[in-house]
mmCIF file of C-alpha atoms and ligand atoms in Angstrom:
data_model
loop_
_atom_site.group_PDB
_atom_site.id
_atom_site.type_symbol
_atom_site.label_atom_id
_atom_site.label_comp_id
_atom_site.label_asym_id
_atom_site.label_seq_id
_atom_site.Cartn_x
_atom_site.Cartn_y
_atom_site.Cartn_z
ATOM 1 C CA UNK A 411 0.000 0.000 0.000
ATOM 2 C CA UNK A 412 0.689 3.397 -0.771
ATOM 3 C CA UNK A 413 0.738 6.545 1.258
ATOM 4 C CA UNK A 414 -0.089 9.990 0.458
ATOM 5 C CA UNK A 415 0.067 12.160 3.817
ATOM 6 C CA UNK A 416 -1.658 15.318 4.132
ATOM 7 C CA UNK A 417 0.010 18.058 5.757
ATOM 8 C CA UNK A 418 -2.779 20.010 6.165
ATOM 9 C CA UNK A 419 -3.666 17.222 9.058
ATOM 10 C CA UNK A 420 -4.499 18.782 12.289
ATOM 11 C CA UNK A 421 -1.388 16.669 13.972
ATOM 12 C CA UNK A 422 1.017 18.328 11.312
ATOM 13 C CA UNK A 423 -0.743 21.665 12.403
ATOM 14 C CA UNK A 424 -0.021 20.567 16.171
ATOM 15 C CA UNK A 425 3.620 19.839 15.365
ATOM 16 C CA UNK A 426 4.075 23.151 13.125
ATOM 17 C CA UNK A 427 2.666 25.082 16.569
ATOM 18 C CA UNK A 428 -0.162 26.599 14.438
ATOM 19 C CA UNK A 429 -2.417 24.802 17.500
ATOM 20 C CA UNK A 430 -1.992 24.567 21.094
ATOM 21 C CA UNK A 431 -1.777 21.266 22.720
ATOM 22 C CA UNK A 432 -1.257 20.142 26.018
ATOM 23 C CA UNK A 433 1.908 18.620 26.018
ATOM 24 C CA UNK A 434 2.912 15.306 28.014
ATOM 25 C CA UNK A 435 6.035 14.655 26.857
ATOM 26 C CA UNK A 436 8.658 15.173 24.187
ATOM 27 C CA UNK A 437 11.570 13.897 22.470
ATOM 28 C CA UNK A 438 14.017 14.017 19.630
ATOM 29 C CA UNK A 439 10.947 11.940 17.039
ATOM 30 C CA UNK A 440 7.904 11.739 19.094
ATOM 31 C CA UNK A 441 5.018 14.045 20.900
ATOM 32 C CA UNK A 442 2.453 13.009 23.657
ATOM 33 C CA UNK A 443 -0.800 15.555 24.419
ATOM 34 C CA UNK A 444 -3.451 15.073 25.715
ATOM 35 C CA UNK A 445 -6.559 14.138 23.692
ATOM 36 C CA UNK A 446 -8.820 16.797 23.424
ATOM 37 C CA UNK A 447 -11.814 14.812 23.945
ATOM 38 C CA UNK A 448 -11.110 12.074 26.061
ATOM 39 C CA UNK A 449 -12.300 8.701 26.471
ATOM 40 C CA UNK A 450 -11.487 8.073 30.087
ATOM 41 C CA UNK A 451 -9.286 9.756 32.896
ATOM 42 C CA UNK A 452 -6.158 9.607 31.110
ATOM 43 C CA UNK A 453 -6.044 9.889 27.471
ATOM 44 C CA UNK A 454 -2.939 10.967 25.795
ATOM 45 C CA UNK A 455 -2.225 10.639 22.010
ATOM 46 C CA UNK A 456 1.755 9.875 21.419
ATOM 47 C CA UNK A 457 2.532 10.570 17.731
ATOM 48 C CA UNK A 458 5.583 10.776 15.391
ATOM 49 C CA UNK A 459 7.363 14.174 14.574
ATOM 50 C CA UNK A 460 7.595 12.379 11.041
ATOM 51 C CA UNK A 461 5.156 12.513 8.176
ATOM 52 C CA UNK A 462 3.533 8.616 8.793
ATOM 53 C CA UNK A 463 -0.322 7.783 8.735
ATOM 54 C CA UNK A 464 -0.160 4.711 10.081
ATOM 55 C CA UNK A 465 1.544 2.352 11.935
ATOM 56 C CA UNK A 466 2.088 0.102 9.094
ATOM 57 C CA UNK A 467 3.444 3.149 6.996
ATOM 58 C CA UNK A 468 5.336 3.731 10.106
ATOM 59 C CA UNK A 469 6.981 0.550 10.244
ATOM 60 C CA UNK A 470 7.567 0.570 6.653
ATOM 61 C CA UNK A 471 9.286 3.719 6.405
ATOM 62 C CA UNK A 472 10.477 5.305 9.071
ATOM 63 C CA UNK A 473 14.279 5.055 10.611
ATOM 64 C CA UNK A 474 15.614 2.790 13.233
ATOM 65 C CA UNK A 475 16.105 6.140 15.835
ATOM 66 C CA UNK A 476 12.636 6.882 15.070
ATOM 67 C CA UNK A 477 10.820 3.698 16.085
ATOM 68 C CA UNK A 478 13.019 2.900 18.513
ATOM 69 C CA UNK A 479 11.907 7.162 19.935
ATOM 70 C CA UNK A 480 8.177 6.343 19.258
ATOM 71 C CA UNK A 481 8.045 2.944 21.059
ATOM 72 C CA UNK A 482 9.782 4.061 24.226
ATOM 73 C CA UNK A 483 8.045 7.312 24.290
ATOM 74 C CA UNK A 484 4.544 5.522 24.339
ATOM 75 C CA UNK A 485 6.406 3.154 27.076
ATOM 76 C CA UNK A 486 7.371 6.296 29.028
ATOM 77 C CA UNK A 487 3.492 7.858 28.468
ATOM 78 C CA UNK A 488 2.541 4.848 30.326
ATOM 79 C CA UNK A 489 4.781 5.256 33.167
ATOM 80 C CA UNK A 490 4.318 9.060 33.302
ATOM 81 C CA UNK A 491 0.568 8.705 33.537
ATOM 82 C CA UNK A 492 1.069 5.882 36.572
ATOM 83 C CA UNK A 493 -1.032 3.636 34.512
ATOM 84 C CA UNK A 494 1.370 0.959 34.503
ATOM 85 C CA UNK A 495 -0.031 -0.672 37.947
ATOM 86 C CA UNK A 496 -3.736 -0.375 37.050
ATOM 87 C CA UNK A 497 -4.236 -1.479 33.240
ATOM 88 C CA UNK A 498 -4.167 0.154 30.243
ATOM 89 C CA UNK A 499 -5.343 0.014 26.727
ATOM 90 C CA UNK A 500 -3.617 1.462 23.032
ATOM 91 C CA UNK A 501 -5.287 1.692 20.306
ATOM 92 C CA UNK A 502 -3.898 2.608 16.674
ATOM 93 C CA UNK A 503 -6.860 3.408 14.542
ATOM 94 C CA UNK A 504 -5.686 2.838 10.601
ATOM 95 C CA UNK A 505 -7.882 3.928 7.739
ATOM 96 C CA UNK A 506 -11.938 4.003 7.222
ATOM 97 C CA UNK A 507 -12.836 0.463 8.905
ATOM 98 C CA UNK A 508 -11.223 1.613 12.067
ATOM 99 C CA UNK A 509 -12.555 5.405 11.486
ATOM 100 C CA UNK A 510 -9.760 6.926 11.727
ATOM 101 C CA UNK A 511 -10.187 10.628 12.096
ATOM 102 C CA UNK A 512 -6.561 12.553 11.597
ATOM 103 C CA UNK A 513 -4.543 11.101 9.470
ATOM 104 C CA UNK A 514 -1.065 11.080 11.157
ATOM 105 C CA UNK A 515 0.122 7.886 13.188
ATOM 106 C CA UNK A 516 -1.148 8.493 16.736
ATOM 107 C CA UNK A 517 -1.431 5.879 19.488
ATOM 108 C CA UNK A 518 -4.364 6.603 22.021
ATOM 109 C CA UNK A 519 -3.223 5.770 25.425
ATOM 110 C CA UNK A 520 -6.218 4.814 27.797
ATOM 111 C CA UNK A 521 -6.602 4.418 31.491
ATOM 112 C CA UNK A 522 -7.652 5.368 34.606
ATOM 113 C CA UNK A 523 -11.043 3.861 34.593
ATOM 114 C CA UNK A 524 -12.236 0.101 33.972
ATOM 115 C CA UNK A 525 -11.901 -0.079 29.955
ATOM 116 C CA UNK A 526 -14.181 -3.267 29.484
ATOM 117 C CA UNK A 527 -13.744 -5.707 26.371
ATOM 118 C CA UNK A 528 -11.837 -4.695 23.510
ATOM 119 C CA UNK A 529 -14.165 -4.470 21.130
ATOM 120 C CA UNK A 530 -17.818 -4.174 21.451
ATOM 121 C CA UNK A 531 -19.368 -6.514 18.866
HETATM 122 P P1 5GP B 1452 -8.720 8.705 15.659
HETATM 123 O O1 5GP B 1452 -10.196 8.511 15.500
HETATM 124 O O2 5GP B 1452 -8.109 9.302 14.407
HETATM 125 O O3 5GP B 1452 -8.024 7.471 16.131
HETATM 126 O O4 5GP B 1452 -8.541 9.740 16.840
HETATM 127 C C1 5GP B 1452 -8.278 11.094 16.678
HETATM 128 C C2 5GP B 1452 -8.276 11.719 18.053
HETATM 129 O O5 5GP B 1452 -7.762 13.025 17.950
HETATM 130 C C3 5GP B 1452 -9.665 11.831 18.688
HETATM 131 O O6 5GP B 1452 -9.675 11.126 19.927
HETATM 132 C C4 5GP B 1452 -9.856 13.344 18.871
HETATM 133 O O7 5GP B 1452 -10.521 13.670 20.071
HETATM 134 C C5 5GP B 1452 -8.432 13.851 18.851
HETATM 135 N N1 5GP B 1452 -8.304 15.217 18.357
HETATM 136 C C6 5GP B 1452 -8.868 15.735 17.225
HETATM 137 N N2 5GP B 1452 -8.497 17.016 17.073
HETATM 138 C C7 5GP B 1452 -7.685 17.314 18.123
HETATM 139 C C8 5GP B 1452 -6.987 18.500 18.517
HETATM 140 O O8 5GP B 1452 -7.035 19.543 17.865
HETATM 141 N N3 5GP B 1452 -6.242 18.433 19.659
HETATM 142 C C9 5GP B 1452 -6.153 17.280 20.404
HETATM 143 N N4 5GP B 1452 -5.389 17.312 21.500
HETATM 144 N N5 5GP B 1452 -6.796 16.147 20.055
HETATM 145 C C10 5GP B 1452 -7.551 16.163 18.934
#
């Protein structure tokens, strides 16, 4: 598969600084903010710096240094929350089956309140 990102994206705004976010934690390839609508007491969305829309384009295409950035920095969104004793749930939306809603890699980092089963039906 093919990818065509759009940098018009409201992630590649976030990352430009054309719109605030609150910030969780940064590093050299990655960004964590919180989710502007969230899902449950913590809910931070960890993205790439790079231009990626999915995790598979991700994988694909992106450098060594910036998986090896992305992974620990969703590791380190999990510690930072204190969701590591508790539970937690990611989730990756990819594409129009999963509805996904901005089109730059983002990981959704859940917790804080029982989650129940992964999927509904
Ligand atoms: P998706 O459905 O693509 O997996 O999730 C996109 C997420 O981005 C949603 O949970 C939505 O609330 C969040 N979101 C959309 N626009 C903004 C924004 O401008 N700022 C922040 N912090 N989150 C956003």
């Amino acid at each position: 598969m093919t990818y065509r990102y759009d940098s018009e994206n409201i992630f590649a705004k976030i990352l430009r600084g054309e719109i605030p976010n609150d910030t969780v934690l940064e590093t050299e390839h990655s960004l964590a903010f919180r989710d502007i609508q969230p899902q449950a007491p913590q809910h931070v969305l960890v993205i790439p710096k790079g231009a990626y829309v999915t995790f598979d384009h991700f994988a694909q295409e992106a450098s060594d240094a910036e998986i090896v950035d992305y992974v620990r920095a969703v590791g380190e969104v999990c510690r930072m929350e204190g969701v590591a004793d508790d539970g937690w749930r990611l989730i990756s939306n990819a594409g129009e089956a999963a509805i996904q809603e901005v089109p730059h890699l983002h990981v959704h980092v859940l917790a804080g309140r029982p989650l129940g089963r992964m999927l509904s039906k």
